[in-house]
PDB file of N, CA and C in Angstrom:
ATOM      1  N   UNK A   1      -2.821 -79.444  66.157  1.00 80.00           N
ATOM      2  CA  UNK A   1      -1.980 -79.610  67.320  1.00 80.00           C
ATOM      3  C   UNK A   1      -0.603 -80.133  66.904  1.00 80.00           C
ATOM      4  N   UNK A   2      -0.566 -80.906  66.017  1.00 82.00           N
ATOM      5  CA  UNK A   2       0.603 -81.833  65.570  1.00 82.00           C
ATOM      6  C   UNK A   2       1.639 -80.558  64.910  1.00 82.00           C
ATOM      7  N   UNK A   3       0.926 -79.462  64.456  1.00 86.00           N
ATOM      8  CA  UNK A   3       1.886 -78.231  63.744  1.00 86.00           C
ATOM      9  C   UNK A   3       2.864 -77.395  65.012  1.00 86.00           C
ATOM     10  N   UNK A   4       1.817 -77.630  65.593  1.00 83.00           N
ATOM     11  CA  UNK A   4       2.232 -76.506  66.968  1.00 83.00           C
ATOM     12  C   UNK A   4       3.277 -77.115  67.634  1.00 83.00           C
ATOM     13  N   UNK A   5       3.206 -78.681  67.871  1.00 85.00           N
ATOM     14  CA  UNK A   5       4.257 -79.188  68.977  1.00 85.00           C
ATOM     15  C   UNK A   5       5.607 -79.352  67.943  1.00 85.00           C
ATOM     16  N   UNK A   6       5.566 -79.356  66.346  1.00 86.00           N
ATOM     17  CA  UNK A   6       6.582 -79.513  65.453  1.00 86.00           C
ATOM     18  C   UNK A   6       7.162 -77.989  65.755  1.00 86.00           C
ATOM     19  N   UNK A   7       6.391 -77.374  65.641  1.00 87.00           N
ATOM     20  CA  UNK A   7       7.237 -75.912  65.698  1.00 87.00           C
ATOM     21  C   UNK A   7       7.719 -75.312  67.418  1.00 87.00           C
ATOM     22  N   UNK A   8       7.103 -76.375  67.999  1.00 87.00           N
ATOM     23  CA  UNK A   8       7.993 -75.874  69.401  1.00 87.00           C
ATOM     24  C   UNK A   8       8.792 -76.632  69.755  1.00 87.00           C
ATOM     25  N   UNK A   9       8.835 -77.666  69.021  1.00 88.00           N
ATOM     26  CA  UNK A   9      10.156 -78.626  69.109  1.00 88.00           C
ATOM     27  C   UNK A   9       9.298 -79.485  70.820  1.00 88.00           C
ATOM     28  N   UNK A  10       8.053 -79.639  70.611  1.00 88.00           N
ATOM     29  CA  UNK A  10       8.010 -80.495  72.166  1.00 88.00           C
ATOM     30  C   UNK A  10       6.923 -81.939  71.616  1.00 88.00           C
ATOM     31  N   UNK A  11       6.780 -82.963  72.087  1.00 87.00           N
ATOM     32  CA  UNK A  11       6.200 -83.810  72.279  1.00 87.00           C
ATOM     33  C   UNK A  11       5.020 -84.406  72.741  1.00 87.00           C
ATOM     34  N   UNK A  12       4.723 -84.154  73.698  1.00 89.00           N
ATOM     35  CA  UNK A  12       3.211 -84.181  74.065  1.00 89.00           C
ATOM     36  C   UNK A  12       2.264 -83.071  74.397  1.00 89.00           C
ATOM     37  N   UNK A  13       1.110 -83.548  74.378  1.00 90.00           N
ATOM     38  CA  UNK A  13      -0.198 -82.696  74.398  1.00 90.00           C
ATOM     39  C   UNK A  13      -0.274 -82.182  75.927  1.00 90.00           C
ATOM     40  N   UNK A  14       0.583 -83.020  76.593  1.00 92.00           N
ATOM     41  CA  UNK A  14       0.953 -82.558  78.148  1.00 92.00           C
ATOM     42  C   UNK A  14       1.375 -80.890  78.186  1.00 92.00           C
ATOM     43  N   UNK A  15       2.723 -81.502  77.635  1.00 93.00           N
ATOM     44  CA  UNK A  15       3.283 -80.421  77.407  1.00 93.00           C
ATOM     45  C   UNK A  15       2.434 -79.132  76.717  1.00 93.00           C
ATOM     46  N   UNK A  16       1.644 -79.365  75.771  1.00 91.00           N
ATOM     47  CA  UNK A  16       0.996 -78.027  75.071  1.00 91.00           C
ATOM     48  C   UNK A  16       0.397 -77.293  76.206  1.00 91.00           C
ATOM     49  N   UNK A  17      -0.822 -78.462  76.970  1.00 93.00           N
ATOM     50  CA  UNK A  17      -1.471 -77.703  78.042  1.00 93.00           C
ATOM     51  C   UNK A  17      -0.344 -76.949  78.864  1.00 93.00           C
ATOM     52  N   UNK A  18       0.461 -77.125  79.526  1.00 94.00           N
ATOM     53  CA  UNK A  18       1.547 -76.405  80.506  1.00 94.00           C
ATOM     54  C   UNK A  18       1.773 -75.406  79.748  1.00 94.00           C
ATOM     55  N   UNK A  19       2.199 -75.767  78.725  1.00 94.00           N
ATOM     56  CA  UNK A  19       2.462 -74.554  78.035  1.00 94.00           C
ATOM     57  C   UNK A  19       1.572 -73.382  78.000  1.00 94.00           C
ATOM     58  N   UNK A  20       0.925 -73.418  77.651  1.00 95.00           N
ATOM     59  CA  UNK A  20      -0.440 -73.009  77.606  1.00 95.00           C
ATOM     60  C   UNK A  20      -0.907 -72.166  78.696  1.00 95.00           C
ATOM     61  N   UNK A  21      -0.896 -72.914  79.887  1.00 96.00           N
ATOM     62  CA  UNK A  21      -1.479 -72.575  81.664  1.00 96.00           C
ATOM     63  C   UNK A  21      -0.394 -71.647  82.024  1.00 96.00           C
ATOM     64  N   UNK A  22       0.457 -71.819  81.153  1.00 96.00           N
ATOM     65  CA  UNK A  22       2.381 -70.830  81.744  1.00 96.00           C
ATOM     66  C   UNK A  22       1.966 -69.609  81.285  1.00 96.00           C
ATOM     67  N   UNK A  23       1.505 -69.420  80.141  1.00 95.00           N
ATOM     68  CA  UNK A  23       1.256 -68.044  79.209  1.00 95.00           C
ATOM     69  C   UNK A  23       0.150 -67.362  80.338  1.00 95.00           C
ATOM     70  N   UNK A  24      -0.955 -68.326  80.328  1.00 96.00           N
ATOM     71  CA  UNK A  24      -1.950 -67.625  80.795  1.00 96.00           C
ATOM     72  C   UNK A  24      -1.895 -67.461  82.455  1.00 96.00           C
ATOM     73  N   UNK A  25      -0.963 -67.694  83.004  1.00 97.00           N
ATOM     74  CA  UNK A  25      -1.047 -67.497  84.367  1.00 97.00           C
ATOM     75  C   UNK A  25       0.200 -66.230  84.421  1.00 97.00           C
ATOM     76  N   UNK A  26       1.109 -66.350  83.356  1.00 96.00           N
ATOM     77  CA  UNK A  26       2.003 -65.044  83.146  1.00 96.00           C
ATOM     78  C   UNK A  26       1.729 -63.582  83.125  1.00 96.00           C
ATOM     79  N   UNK A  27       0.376 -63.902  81.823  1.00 94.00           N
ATOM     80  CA  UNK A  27      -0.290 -62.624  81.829  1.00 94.00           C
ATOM     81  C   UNK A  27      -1.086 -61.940  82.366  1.00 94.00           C
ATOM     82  N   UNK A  28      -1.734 -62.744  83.284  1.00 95.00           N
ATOM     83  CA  UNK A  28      -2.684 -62.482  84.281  1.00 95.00           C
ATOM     84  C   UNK A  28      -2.192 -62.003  85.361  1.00 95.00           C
ATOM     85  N   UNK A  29      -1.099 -62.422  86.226  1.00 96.00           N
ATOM     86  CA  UNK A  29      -0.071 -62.399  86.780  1.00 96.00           C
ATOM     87  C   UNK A  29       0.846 -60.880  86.964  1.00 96.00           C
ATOM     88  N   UNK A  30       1.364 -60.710  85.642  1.00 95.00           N
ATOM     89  CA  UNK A  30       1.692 -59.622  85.315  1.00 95.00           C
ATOM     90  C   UNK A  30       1.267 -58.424  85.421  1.00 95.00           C
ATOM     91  N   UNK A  31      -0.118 -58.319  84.392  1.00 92.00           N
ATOM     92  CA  UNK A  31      -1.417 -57.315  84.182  1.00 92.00           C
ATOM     93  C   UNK A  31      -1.656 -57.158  86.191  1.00 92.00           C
ATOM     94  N   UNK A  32      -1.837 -58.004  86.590  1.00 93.00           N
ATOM     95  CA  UNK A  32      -2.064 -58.125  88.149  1.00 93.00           C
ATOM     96  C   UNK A  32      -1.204 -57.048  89.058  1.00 93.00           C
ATOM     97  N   UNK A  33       0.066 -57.371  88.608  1.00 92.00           N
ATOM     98  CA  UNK A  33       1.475 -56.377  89.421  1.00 92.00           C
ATOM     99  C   UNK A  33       1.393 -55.621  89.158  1.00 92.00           C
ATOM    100  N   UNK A  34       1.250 -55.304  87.872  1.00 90.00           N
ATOM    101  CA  UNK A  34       1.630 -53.673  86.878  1.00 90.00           C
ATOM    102  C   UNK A  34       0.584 -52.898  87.536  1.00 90.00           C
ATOM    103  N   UNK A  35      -0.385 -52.798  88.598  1.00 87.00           N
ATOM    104  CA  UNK A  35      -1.324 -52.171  89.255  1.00 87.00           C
ATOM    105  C   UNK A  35      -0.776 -51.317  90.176  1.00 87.00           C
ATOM    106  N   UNK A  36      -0.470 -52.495  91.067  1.00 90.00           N
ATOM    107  CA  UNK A  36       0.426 -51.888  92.651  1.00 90.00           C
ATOM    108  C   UNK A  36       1.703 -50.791  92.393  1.00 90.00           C
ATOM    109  N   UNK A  37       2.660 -51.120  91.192  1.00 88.00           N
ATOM    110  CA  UNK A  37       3.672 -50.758  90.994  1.00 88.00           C
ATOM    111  C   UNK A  37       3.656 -49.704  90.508  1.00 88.00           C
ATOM    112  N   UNK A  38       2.458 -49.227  88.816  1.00 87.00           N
ATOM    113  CA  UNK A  38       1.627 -48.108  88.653  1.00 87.00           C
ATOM    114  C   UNK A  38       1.735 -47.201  89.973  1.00 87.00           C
ATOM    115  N   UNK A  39       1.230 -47.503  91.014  1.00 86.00           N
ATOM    116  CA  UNK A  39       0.289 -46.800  91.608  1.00 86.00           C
ATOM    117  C   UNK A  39       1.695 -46.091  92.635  1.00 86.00           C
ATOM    118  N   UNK A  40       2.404 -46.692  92.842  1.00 89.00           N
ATOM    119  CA  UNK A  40       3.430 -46.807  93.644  1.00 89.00           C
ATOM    120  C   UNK A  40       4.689 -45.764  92.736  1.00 89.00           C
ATOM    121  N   UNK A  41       4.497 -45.855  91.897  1.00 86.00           N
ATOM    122  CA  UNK A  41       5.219 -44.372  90.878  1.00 86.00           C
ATOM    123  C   UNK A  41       4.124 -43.129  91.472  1.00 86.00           C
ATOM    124  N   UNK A  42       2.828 -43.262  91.319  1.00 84.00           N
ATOM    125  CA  UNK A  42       2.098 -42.080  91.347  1.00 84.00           C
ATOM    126  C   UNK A  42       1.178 -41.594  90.889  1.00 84.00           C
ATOM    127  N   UNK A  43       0.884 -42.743  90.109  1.00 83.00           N
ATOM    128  CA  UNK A  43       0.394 -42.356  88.822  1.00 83.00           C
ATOM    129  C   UNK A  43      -1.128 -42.919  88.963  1.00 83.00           C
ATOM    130  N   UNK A  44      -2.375 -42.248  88.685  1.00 81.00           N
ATOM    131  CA  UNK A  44      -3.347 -42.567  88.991  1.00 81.00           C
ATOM    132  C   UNK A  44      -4.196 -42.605  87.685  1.00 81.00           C
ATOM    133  N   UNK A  45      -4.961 -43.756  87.657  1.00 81.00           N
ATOM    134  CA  UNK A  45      -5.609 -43.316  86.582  1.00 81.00           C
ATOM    135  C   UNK A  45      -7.014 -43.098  86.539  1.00 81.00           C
ATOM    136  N   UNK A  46      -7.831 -41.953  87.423  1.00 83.00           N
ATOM    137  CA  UNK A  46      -8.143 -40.836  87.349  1.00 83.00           C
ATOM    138  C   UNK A  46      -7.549 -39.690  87.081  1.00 83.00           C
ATOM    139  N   UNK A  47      -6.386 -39.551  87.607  1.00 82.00           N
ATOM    140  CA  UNK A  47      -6.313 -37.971  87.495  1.00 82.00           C
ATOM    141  C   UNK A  47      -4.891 -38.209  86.091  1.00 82.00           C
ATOM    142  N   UNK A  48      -4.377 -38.990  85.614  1.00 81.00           N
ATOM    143  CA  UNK A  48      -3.783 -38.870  84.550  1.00 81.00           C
ATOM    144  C   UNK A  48      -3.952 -39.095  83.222  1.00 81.00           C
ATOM    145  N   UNK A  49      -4.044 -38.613  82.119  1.00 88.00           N
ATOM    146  CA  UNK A  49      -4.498 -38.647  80.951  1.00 88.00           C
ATOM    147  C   UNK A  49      -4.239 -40.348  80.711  1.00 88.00           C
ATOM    148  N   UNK A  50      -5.327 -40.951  79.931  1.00 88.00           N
ATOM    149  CA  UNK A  50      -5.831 -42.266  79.610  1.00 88.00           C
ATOM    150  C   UNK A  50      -4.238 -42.393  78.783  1.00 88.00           C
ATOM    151  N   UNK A  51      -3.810 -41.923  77.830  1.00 91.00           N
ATOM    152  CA  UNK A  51      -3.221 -42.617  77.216  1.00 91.00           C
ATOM    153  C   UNK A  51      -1.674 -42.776  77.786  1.00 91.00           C
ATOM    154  N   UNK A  52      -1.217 -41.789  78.739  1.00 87.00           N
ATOM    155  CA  UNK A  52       0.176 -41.973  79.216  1.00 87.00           C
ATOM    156  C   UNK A  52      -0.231 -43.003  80.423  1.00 87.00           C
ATOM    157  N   UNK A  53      -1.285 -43.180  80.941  1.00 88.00           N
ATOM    158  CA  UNK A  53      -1.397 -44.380  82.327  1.00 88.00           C
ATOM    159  C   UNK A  53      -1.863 -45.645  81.601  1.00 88.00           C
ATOM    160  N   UNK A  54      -2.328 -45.988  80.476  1.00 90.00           N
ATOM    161  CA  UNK A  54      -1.884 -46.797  79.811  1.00 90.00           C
ATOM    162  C   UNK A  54      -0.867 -47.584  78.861  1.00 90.00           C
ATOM    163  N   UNK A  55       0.165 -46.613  78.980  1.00 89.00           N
ATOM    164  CA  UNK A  55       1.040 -47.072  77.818  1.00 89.00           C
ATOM    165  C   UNK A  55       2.429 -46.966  79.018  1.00 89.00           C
ATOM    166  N   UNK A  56       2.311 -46.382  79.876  1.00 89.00           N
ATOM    167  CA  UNK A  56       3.256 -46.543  80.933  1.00 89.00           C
ATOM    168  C   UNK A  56       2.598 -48.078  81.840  1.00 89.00           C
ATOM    169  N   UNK A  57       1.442 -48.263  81.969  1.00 90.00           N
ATOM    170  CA  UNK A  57       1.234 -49.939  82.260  1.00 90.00           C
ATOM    171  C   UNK A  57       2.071 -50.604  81.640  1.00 90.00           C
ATOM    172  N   UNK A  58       1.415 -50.875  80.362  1.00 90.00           N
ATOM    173  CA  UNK A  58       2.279 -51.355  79.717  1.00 90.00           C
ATOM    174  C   UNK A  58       3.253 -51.986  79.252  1.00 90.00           C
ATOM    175  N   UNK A  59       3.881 -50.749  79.594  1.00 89.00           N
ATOM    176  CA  UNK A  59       5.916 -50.766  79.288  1.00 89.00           C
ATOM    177  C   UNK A  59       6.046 -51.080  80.541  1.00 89.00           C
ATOM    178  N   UNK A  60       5.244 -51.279  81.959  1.00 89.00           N
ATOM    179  CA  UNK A  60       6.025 -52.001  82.779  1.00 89.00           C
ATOM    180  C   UNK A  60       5.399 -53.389  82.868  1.00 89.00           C
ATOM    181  N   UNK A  61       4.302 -53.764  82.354  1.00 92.00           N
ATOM    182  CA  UNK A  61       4.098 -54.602  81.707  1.00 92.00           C
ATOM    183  C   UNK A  61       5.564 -55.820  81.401  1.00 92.00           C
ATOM    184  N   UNK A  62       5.772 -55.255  80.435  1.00 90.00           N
ATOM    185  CA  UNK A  62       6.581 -56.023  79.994  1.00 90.00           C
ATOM    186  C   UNK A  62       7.787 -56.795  80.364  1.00 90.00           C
ATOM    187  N   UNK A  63       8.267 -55.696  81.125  1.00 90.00           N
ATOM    188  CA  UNK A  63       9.560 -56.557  82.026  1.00 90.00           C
ATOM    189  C   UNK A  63       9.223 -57.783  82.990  1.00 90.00           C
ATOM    190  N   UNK A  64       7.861 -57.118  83.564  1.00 92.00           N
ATOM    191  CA  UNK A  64       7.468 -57.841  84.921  1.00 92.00           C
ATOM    192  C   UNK A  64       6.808 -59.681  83.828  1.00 92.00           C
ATOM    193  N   UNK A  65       6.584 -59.042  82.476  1.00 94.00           N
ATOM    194  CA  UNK A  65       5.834 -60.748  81.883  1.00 94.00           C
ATOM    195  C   UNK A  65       7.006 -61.354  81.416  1.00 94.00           C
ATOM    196  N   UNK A  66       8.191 -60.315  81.007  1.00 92.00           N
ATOM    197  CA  UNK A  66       9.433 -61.592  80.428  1.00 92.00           C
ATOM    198  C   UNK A  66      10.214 -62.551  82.355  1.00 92.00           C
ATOM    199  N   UNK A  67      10.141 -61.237  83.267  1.00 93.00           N
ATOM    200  CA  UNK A  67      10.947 -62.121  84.526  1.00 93.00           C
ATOM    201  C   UNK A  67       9.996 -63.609  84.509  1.00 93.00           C
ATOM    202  N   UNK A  68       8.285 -63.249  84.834  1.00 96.00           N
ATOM    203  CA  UNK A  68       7.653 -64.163  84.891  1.00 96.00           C
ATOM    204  C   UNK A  68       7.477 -65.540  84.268  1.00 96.00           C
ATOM    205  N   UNK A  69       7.985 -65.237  82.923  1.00 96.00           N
ATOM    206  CA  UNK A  69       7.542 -65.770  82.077  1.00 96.00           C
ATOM    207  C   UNK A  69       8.185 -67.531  82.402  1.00 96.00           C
ATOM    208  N   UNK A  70       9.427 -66.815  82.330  1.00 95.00           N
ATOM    209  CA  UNK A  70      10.640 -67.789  82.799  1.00 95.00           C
ATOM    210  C   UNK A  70      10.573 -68.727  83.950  1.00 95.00           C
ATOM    211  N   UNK A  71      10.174 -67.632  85.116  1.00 96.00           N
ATOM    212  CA  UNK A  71      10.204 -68.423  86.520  1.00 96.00           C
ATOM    213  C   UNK A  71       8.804 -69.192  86.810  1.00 96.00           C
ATOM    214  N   UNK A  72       7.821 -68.816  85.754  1.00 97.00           N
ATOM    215  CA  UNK A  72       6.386 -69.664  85.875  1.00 97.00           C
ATOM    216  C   UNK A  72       6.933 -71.142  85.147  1.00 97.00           C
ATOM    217  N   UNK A  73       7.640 -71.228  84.003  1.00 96.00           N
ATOM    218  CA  UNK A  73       8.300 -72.072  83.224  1.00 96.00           C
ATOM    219  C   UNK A  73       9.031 -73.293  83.950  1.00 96.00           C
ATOM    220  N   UNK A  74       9.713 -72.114  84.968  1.00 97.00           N
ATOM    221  CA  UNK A  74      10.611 -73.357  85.669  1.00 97.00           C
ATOM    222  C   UNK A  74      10.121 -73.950  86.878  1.00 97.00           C
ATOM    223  N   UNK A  75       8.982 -73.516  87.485  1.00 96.00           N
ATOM    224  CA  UNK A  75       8.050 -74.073  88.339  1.00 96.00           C
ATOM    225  C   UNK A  75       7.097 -75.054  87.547  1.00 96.00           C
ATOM    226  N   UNK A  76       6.972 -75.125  86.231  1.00 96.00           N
ATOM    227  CA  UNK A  76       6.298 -75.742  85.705  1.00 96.00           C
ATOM    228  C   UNK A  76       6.737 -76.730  84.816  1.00 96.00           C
ATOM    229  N   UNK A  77       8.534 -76.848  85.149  1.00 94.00           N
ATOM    230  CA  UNK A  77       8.868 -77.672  84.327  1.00 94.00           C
ATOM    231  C   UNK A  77       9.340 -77.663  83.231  1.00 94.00           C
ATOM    232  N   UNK A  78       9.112 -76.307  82.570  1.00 93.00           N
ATOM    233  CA  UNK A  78       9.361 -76.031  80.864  1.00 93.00           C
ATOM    234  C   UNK A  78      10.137 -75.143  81.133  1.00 93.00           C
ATOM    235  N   UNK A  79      11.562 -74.875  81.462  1.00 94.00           N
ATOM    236  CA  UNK A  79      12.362 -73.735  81.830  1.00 94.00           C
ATOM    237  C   UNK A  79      13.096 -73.682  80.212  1.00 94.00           C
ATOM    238  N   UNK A  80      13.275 -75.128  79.934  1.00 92.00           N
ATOM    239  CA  UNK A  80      14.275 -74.827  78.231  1.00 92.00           C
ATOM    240  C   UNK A  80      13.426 -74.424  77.521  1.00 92.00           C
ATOM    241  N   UNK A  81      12.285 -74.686  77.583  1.00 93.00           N
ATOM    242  CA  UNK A  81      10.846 -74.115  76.344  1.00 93.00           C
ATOM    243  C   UNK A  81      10.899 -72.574  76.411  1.00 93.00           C
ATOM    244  N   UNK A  82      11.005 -72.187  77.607  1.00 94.00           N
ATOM    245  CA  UNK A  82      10.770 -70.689  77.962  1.00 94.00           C
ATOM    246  C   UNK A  82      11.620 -70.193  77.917  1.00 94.00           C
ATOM    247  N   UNK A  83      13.087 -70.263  78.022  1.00 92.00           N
ATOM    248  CA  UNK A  83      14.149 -69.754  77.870  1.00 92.00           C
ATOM    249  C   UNK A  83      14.587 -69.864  76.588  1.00 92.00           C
ATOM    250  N   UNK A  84      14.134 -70.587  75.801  1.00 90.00           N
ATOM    251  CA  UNK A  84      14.562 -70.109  74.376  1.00 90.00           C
ATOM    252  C   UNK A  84      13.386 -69.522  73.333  1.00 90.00           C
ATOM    253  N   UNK A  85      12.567 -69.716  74.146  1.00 90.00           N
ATOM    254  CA  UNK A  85      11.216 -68.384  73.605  1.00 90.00           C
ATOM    255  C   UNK A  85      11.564 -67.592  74.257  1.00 90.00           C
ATOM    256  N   UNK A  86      11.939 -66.979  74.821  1.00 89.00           N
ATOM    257  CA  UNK A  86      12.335 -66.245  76.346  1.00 89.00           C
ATOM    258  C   UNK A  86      13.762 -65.042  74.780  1.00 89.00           C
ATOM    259  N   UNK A  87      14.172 -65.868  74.610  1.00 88.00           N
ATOM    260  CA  UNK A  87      15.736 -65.661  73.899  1.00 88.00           C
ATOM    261  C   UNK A  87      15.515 -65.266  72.139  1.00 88.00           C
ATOM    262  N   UNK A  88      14.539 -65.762  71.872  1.00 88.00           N
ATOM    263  CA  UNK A  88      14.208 -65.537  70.483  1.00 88.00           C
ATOM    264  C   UNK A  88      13.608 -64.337  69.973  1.00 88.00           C
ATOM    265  N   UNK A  89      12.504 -63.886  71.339  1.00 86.00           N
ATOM    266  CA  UNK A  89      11.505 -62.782  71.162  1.00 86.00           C
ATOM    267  C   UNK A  89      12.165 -61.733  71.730  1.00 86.00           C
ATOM    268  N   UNK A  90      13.459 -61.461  72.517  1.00 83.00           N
ATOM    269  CA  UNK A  90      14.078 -60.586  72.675  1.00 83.00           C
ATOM    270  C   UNK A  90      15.525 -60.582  71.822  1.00 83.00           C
ATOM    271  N   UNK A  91      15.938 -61.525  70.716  1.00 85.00           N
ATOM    272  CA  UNK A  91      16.625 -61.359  69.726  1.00 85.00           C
ATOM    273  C   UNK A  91      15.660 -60.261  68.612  1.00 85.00           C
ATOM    274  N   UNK A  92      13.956 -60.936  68.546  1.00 85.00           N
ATOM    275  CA  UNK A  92      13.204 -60.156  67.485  1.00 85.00           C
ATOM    276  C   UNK A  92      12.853 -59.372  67.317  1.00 85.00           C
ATOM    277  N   UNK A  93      12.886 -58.617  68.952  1.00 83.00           N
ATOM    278  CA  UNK A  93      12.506 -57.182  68.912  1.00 83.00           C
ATOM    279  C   UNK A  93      13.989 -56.180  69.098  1.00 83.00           C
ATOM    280  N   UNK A  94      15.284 -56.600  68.829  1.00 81.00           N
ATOM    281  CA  UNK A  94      16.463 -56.623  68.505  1.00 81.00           C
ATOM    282  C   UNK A  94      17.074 -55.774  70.155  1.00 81.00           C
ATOM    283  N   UNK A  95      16.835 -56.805  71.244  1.00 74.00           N
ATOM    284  CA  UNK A  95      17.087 -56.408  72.924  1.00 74.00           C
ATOM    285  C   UNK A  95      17.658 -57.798  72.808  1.00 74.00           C
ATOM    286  N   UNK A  96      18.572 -58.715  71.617  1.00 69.00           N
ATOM    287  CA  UNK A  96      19.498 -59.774  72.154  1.00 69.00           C
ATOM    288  C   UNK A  96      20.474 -59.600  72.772  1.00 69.00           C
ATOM    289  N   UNK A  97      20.976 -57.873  72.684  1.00 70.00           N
ATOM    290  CA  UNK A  97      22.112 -57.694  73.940  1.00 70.00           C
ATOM    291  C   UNK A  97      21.743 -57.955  75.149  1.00 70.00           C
ATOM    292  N   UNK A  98      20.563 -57.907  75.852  1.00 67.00           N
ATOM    293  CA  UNK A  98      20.172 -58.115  76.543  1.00 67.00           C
ATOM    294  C   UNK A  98      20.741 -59.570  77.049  1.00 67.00           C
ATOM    295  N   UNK A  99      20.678 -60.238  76.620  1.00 66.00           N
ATOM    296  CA  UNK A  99      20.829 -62.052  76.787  1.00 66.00           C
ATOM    297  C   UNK A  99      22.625 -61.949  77.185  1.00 66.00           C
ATOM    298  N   UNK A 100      23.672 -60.579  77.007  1.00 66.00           N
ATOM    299  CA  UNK A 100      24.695 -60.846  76.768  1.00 66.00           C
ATOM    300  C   UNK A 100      25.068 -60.467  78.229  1.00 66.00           C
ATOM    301  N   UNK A 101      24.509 -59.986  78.906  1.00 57.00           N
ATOM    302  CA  UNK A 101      25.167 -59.337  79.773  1.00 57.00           C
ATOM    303  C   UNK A 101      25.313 -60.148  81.251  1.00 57.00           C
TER     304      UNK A 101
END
């Protein structure tokens, strides 16, 4: 535990749990939306091949877990934790223009 809070730059075990409950209520959250919104393009998954109605989840997936990610953060208190994980992982997958606009 003592590695984890050095490398997130945070202090208590408080904090880890939040941390923690933020991720997992993000992704759940997310995976949750990406249903309605799926479905709401058109896209069914019966009648569309497994791998394009999964990989189009997905990719909308993703937008809907970075908005979340943030605004679960700042309801929870950890908005600087999440905003610069928020800022790092879209520098790493090289979408830091993103942050510019």
């Amino acid at each position: 535990m003592k590695k984890l809070k050095a490398r997130w730059g945070i202090t208590s075990n408080w904090q880890v749990l939040v941390i923690f409950v933020v991720f997992a209520l993000t992704g759940s959250t997310a995976a949750k939306l990406a249903g309605p919104v799926v479905a709401f393009i058109g896209l069914d998954r019966e009648a569309a091949h497994w791998l394009l109605y999964w990989s189009l989840r997905v990719f909308i997936i993703f937008p809907i877990y970075q908005v979340l990610l943030v605004c679960f953060g700042w309801i929870f208190g950890q908005f600087s934790f999440f905003w610069a994980f928020e800022k790092k992982m879209l520098t790493r997958m090289g979408m830091g223009k993103l942050l510019r606009l």
